[in-house]
Short mmCIF file of N, CA and C in Angstrom, two decimals:
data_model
loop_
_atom_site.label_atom_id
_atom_site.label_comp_id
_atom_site.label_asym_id
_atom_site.label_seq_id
_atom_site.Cartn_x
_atom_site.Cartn_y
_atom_site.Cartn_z
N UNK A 1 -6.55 -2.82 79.55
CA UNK A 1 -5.63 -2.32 78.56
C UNK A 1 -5.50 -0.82 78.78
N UNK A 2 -4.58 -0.20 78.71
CA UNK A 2 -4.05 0.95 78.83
C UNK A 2 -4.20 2.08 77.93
N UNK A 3 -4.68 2.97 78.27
CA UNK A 3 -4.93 3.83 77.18
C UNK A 3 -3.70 4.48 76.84
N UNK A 4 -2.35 4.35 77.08
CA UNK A 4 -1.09 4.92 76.81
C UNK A 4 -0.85 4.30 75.70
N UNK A 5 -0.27 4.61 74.88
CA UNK A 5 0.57 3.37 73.99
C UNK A 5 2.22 3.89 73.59
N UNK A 6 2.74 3.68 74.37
CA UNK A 6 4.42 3.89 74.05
C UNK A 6 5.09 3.47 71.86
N UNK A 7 5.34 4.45 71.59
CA UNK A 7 5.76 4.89 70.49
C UNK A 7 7.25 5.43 70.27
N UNK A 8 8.08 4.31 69.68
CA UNK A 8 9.26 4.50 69.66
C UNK A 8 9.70 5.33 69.00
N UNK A 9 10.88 6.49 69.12
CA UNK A 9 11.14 7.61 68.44
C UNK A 9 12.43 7.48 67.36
N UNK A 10 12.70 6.46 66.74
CA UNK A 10 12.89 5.98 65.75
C UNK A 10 14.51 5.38 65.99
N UNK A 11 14.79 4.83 67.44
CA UNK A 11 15.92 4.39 67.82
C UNK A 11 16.41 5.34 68.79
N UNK A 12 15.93 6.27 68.97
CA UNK A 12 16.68 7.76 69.83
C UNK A 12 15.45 7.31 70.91
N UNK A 13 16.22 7.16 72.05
CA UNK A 13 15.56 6.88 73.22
C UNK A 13 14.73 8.51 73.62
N UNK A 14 15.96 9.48 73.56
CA UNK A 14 14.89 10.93 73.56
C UNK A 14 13.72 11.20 72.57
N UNK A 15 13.46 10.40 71.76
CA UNK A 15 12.48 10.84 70.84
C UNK A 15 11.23 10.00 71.08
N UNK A 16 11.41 9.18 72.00
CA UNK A 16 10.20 8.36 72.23
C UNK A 16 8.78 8.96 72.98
N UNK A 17 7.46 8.71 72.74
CA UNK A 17 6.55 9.40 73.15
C UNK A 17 5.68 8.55 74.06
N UNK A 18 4.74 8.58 74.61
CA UNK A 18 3.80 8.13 75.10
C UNK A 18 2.16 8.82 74.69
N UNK A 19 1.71 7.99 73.48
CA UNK A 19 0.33 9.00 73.11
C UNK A 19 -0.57 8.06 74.03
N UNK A 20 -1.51 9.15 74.16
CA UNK A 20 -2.99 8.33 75.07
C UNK A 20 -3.74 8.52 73.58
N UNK A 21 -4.58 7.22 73.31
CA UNK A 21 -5.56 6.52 72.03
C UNK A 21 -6.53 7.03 72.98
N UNK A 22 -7.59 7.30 72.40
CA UNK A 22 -8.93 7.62 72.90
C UNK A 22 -10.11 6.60 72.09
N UNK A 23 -10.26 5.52 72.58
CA UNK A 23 -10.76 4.71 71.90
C UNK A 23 -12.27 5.03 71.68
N UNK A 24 -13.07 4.32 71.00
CA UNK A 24 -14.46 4.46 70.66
C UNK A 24 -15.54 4.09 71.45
N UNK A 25 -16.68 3.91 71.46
CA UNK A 25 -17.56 3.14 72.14
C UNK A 25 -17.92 1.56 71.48
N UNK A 26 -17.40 1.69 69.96
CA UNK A 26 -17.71 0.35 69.04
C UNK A 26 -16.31 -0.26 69.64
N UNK A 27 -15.50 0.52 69.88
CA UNK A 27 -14.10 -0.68 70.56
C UNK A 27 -14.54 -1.17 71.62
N UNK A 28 -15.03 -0.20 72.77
CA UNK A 28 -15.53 -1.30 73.58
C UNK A 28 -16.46 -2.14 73.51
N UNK A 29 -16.80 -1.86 72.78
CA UNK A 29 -18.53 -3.02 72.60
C UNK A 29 -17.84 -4.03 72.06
N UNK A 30 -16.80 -3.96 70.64
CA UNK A 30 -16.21 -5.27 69.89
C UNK A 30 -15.32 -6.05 71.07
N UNK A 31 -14.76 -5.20 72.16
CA UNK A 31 -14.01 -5.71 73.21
C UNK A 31 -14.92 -6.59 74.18
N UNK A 32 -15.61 -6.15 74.62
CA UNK A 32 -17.13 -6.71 75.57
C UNK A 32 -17.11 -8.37 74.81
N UNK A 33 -18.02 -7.96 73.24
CA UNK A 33 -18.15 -9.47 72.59
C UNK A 33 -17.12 -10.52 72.49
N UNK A 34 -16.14 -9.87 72.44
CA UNK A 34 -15.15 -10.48 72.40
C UNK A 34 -14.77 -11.63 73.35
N UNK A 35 -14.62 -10.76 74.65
CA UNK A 35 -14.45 -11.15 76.29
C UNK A 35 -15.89 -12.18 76.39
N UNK A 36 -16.60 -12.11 75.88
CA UNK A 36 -17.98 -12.87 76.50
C UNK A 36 -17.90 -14.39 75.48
N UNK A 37 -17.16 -14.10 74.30
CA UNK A 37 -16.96 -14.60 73.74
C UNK A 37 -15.67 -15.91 74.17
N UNK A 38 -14.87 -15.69 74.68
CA UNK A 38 -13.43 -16.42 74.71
C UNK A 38 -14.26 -17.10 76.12
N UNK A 39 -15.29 -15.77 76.97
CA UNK A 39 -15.23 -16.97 78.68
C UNK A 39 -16.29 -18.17 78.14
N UNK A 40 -16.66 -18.05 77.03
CA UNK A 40 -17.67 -19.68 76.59
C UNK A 40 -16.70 -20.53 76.13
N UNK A 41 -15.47 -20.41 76.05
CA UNK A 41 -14.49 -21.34 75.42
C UNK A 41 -13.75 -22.30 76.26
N UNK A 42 -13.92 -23.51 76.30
CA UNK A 42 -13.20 -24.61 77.32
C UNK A 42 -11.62 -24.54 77.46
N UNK A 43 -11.17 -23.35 77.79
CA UNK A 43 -9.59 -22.77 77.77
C UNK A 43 -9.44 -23.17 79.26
N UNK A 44 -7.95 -23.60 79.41
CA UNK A 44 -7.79 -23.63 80.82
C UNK A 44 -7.23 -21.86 81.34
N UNK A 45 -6.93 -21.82 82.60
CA UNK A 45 -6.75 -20.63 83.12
C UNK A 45 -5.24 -19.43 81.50
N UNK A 46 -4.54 -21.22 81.93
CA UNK A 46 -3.05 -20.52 80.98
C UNK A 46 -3.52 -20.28 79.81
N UNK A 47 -4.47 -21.35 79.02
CA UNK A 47 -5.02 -20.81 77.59
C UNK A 47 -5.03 -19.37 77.18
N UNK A 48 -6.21 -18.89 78.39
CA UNK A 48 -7.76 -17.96 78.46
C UNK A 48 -6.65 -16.50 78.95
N UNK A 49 -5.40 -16.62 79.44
CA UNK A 49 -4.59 -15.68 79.63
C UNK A 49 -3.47 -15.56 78.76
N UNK A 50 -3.27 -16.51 77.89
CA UNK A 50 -2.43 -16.12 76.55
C UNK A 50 -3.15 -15.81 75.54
N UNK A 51 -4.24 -15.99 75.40
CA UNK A 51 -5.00 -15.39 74.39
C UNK A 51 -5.74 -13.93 74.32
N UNK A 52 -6.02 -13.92 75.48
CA UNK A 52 -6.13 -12.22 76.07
C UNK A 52 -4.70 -11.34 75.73
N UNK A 53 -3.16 -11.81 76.40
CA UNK A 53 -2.18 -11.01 75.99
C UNK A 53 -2.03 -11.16 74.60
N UNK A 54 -2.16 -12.20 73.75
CA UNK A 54 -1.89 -11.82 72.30
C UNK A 54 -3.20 -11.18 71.69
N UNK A 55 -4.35 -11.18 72.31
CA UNK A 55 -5.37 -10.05 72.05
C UNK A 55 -4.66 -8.91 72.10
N UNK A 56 -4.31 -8.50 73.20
CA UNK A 56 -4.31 -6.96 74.02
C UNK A 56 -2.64 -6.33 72.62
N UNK A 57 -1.62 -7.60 72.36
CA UNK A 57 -0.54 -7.24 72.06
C UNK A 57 -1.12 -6.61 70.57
N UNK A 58 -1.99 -7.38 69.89
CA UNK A 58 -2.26 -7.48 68.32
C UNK A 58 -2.61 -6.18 68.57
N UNK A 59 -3.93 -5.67 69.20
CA UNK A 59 -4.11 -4.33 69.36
C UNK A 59 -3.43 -3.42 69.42
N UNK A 60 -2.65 -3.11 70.39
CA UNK A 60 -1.69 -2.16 70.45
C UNK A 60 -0.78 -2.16 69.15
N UNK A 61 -0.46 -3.14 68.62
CA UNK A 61 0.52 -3.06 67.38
C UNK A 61 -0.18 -2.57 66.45
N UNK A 62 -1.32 -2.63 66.11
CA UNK A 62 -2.53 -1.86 65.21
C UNK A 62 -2.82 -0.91 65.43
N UNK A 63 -2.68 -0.13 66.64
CA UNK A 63 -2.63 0.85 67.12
C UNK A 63 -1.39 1.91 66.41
N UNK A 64 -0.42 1.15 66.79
CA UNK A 64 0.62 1.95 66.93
C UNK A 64 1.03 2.53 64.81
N UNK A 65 0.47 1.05 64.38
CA UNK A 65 0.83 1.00 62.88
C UNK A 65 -0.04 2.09 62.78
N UNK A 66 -1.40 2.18 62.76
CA UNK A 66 -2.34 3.06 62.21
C UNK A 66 -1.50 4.67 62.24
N UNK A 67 -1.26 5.06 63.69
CA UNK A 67 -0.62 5.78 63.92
C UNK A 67 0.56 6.48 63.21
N UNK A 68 1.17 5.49 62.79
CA UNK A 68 2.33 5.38 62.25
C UNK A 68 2.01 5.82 60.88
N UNK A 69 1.07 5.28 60.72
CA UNK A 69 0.77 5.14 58.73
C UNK A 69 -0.07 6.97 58.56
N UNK A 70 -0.86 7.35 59.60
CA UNK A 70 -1.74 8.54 59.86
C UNK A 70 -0.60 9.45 59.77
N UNK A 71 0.69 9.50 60.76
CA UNK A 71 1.72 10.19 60.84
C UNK A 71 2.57 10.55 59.26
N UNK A 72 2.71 9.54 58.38
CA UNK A 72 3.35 9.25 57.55
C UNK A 72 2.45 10.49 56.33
N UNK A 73 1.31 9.77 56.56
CA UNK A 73 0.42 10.90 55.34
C UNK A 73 0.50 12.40 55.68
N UNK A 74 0.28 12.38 57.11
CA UNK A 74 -0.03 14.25 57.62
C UNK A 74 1.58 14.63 56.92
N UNK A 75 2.34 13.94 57.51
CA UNK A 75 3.67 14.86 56.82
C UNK A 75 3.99 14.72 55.26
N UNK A 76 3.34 13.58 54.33
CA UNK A 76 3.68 13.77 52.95
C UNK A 76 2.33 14.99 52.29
N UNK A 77 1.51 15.00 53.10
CA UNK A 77 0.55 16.06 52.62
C UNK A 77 1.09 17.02 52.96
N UNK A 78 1.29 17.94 54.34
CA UNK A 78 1.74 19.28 54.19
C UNK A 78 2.68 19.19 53.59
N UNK A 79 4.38 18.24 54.15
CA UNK A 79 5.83 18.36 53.52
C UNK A 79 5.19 19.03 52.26
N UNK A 80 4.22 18.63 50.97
CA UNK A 80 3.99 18.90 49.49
C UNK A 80 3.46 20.27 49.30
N UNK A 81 3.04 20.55 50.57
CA UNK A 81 1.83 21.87 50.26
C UNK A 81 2.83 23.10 51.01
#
């Protein structure tokens, strides 16, 4: 998974960003269990690789929301102050 995460600039193709997430050491560890977790599962190849991309997708969209929601506060706090 990519540490980029593309962030749309609100329909304006010029406004779009690319932030790099700097993830944690508990992300990778929950990522690790995770992975060790799904290869004990009787998935065939196609299973065990759609469940990884809707892993990897859910993430990034949680990513991007958090972001989104973090963005939203920094500007209703200063915008006020």
């Amino acid at each position: 998974m990519s540490n980029i995460t593309p962030f749309p600039g609100g329909g304006k193709p010029e406004q779009d960003l690319e932030i790099s997430i700097q993830r944690t050491p508990a992300f990778y560890q929950a990522a690790l269990e995770l992975s060790q977790y799904i290869a004990d599962l009787r998935l065939t190849r196609e299973q065990n690789d759609k469940l990884i991309d809707l892993t990897i997708e859910q993430t990034l969209e949680a990513e991007k929301g958090a972001l989104a929601q973090g963005l939203r506060w920094g500007y209703e706090y200063w915008g006020e102050n």
